[in-house]
PDB file of C-alpha atoms in Angstrom:
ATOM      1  CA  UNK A   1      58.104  79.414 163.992  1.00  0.00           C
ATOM      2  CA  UNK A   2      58.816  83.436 165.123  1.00  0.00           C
ATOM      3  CA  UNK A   3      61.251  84.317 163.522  1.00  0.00           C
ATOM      4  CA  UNK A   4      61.916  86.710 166.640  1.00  0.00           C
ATOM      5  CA  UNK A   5      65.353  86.809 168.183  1.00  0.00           C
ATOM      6  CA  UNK A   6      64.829  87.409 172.068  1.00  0.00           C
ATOM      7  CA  UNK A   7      68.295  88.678 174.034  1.00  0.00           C
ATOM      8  CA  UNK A   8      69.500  86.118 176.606  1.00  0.00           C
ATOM      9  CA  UNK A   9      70.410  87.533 180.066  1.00  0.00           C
ATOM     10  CA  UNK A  10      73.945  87.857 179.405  1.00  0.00           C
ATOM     11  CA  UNK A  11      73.120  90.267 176.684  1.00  0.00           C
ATOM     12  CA  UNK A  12      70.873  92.204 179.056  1.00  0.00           C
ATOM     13  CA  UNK A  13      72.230  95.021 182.418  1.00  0.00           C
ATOM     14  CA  UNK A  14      69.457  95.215 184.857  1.00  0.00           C
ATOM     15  CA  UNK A  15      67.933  93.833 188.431  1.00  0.00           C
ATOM     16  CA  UNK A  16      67.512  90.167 187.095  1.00  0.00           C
ATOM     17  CA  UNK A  17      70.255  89.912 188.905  1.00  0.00           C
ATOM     18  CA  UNK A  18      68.764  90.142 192.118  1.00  0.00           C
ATOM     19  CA  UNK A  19      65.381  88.698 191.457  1.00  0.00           C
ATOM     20  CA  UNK A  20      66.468  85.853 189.544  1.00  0.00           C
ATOM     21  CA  UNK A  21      69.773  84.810 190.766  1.00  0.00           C
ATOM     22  CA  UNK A  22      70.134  86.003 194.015  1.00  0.00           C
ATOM     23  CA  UNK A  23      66.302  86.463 195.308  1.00  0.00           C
ATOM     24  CA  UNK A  24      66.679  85.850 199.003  1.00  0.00           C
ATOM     25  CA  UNK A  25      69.335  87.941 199.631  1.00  0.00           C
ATOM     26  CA  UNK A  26      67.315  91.003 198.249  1.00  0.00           C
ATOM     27  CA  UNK A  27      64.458  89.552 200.037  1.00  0.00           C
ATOM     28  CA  UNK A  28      62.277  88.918 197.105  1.00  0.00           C
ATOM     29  CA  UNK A  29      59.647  85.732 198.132  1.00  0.00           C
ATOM     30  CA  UNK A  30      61.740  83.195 195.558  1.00  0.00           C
ATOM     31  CA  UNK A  31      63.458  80.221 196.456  1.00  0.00           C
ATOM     32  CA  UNK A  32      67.828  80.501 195.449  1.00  0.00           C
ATOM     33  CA  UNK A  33      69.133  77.994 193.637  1.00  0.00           C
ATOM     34  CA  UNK A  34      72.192  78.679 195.347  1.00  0.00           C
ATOM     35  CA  UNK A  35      74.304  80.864 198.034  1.00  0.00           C
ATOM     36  CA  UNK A  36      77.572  82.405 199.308  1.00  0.00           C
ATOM     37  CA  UNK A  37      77.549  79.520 201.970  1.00  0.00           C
ATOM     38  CA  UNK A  38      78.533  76.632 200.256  1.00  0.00           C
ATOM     39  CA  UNK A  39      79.497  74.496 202.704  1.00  0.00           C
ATOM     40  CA  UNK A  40      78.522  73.993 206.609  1.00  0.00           C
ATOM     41  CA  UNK A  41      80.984  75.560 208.806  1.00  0.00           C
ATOM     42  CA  UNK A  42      79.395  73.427 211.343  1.00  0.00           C
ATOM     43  CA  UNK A  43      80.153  70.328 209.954  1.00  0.00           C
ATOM     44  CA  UNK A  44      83.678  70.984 208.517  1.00  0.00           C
ATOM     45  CA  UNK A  45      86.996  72.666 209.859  1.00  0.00           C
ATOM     46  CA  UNK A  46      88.356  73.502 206.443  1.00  0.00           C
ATOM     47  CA  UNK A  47      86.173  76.147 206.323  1.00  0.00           C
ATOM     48  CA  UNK A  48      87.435  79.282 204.786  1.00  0.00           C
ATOM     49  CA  UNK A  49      86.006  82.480 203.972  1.00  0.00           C
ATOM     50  CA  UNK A  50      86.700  84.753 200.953  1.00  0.00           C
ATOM     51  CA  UNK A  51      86.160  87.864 200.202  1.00  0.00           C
ATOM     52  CA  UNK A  52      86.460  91.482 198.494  1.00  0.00           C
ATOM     53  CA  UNK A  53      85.277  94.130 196.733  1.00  0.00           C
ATOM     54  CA  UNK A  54      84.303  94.662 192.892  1.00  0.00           C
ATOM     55  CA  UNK A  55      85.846  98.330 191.559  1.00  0.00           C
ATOM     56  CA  UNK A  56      85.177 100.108 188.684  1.00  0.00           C
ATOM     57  CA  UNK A  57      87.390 101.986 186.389  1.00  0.00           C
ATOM     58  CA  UNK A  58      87.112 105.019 188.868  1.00  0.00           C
ATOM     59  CA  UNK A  59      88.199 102.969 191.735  1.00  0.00           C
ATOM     60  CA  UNK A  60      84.378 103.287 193.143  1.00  0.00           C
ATOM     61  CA  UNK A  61      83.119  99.929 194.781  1.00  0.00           C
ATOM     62  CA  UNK A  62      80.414  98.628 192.732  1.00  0.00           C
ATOM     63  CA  UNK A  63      76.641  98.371 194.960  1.00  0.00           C
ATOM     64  CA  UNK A  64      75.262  95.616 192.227  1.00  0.00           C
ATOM     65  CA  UNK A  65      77.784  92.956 190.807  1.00  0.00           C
ATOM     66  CA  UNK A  66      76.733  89.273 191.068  1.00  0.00           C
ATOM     67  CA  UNK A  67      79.466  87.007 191.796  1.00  0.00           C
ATOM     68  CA  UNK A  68      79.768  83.217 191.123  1.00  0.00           C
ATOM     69  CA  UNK A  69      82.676  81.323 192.487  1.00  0.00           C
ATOM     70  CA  UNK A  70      83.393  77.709 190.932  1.00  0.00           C
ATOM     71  CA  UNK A  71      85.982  75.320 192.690  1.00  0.00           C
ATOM     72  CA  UNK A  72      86.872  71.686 191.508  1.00  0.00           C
ATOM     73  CA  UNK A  73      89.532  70.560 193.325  1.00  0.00           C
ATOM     74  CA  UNK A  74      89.123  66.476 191.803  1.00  0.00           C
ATOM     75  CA  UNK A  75      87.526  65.871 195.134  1.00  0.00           C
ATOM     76  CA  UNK A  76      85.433  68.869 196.317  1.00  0.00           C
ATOM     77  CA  UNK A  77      83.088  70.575 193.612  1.00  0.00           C
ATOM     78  CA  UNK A  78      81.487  74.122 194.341  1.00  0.00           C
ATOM     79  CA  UNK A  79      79.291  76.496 193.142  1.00  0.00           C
ATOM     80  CA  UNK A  80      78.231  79.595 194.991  1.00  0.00           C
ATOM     81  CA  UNK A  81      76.796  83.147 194.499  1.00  0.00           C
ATOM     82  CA  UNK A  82      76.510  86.598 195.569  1.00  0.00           C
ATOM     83  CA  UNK A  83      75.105  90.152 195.020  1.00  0.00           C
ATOM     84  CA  UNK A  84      77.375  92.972 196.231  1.00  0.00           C
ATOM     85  CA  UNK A  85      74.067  95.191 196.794  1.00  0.00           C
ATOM     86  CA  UNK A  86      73.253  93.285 199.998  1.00  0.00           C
ATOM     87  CA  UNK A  87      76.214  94.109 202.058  1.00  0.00           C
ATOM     88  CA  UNK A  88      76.632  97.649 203.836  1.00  0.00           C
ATOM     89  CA  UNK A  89      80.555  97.704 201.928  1.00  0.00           C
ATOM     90  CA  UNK A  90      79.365  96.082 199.077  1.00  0.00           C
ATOM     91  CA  UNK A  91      81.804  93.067 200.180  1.00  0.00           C
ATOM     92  CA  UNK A  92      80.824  89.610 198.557  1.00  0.00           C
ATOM     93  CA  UNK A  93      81.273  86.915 200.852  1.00  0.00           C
ATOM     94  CA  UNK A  94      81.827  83.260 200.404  1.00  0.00           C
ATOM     95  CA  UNK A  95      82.247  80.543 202.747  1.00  0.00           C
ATOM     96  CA  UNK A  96      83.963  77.260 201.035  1.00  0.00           C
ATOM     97  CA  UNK A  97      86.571  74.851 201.579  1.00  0.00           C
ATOM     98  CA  UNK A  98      89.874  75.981 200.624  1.00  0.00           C
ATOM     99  CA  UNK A  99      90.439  73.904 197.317  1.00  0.00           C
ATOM    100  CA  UNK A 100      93.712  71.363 197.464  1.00  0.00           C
ATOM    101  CA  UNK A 101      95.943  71.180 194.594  1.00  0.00           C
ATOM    102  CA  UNK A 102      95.731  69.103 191.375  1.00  0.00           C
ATOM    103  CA  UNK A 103      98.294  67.567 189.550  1.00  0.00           C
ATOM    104  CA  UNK A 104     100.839  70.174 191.251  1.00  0.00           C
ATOM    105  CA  UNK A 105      98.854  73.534 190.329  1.00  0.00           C
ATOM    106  CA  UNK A 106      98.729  75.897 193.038  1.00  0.00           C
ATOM    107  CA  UNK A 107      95.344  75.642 195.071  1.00  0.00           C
ATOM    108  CA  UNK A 108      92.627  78.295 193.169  1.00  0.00           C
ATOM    109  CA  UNK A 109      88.772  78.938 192.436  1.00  0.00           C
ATOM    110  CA  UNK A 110      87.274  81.079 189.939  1.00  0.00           C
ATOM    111  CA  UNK A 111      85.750  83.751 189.724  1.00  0.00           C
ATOM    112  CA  UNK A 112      82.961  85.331 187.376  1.00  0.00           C
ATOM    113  CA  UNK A 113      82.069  88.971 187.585  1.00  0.00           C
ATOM    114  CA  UNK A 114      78.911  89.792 186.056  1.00  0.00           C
ATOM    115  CA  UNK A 115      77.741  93.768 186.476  1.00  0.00           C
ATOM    116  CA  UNK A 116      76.281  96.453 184.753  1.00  0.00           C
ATOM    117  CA  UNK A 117      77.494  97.752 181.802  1.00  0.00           C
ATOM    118  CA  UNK A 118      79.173  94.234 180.988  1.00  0.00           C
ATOM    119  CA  UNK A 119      77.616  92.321 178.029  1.00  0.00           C
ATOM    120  CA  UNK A 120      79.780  89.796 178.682  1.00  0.00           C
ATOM    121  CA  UNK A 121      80.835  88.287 182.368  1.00  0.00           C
ATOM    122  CA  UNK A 122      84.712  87.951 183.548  1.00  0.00           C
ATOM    123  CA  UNK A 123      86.606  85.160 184.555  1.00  0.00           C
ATOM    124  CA  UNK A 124      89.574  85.176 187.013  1.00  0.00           C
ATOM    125  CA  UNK A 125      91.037  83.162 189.341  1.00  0.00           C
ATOM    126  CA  UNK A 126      91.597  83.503 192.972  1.00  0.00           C
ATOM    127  CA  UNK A 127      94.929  82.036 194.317  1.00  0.00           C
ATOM    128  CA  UNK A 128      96.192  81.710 198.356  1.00  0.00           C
ATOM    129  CA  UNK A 129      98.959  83.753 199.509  1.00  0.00           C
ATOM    130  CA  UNK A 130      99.997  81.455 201.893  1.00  0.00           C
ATOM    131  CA  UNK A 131     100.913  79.057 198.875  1.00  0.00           C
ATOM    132  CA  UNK A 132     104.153  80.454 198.333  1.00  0.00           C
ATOM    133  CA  UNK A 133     105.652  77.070 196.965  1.00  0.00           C
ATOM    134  CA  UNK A 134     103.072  75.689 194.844  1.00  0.00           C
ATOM    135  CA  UNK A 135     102.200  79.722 193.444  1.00  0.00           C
ATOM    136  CA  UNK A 136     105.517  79.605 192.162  1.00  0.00           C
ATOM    137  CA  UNK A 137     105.357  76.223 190.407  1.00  0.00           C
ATOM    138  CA  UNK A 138     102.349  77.072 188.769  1.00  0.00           C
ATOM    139  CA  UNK A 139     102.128  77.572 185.011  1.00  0.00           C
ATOM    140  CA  UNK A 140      98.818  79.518 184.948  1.00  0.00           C
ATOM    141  CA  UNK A 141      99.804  81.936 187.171  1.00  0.00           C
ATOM    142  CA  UNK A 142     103.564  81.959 186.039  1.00  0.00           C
ATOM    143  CA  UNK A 143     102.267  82.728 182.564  1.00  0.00           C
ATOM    144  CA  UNK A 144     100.779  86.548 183.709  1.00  0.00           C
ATOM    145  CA  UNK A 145     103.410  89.077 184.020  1.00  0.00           C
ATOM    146  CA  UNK A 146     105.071  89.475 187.889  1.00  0.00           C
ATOM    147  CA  UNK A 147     104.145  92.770 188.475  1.00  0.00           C
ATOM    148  CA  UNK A 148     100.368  91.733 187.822  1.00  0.00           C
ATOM    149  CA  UNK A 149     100.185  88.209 189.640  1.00  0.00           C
ATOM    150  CA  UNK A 150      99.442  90.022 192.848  1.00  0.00           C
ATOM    151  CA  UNK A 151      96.072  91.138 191.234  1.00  0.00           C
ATOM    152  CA  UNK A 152      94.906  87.372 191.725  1.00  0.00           C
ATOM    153  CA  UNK A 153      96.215  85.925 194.755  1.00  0.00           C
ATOM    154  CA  UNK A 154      93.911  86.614 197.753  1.00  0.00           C
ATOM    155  CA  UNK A 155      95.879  87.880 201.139  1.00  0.00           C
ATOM    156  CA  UNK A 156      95.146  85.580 204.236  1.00  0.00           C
ATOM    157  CA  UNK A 157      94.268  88.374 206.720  1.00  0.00           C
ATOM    158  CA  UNK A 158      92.574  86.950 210.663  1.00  0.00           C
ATOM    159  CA  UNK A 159      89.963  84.742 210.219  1.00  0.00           C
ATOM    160  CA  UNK A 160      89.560  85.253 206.020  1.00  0.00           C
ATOM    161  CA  UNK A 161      91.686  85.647 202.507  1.00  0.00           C
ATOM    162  CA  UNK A 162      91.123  89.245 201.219  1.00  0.00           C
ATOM    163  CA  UNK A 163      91.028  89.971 197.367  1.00  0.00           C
ATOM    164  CA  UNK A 164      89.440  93.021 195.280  1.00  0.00           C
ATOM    165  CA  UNK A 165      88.569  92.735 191.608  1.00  0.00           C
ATOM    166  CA  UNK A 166      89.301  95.672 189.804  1.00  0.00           C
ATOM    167  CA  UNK A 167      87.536  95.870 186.517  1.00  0.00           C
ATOM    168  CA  UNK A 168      89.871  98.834 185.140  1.00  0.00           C
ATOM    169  CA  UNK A 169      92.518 101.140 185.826  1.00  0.00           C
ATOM    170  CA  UNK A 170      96.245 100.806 187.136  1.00  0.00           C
ATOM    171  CA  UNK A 171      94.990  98.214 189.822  1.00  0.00           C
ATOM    172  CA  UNK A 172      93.058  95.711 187.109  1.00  0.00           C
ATOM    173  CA  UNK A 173      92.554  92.293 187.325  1.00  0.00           C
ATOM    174  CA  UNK A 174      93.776  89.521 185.453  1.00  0.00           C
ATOM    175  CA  UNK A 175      91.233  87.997 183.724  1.00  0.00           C
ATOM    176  CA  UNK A 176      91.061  85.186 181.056  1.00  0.00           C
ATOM    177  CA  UNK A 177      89.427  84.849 178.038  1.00  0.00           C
ATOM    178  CA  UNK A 178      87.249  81.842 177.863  1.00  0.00           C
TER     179      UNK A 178
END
């Protein structure tokens, strides 16, 4: 048996990201095992698009962050993913159904943020501005301080929701331990 202990990728920083999780969209010759477009905006009119930017504690957009968004909504379950490197405003980009609420929660997806420099990935949540009533019933999100709730709930802008993730600084986040 070796006795060797070999680092898993969560304990690594470097371009796996891209030619491992994300290889098409860095145009490397592997197959993904999945995308940003998770569902067919041809076949569906609940089609929404989300997305945002990844800051550091400088406030500098981050070029290489990988993204995965989850959503189970008891009907609908989702998994998508995305490299910030890819797009010219290192945006990431994701084209789902908006989630519907369970057991009175406020509609919501989540988040995971994994980027250099971070042994460990993120977690947030990503909740709809345009949810006013059932944002204000819900416990999750009543639990974080007011002043900081705004740090998760995505803006509905024309034709998308809008959120940043900011990692650091005045502006962070909410995230959760898990």
């Amino acid at each position: 048996m070796n006795s060797k202990m070999l680092q898993t990728p969560s304990q690594t920083v470097g371009p796996y990201f891209a030619y491992g999780l994300t290889p098409k969209q860095y145009c490397y010759d592997f197959k993904n095992l999945v995308g940003n477009r998770i569902v067919n905006s041809d076949k569906t009119s609940d089609v929404i698009i989300l997305k945002g930017k990844i800051f550091d504690g400088e406030n500098n957009p981050v070029p290489d962050a990988m993204i995965e968004l989850w959503q189970n909504d008891g009907v609908n379950q989702f998994f998508g993913r995305f490299g910030t490197g890819t797009d010219a405003e290192n945006h990431f980009v994701f084209e789902t159904i908006k989630p519907k609420s369970v057991d009175g929660q406020a509609p919501y997806v989540t988040l995971i943020i994994f980027m250099r420099g971070q042994l460990i990935h993120s977690y947030t949540r990503v909740y709809f501005s345009d949810e006013e009533v059932l944002n204000e019933q819900d416990f999750v999100l009543n639990a974080i301080d007011l002043e900081r709730r705004n740090t998760i709930i995505a803006q509905k802008k024309e034709g998308f929701y809008e959120l940043d993730i900011h990692m650091q600084g005045e502006k962070e986040t909410v995230f959760f331990a898990i």
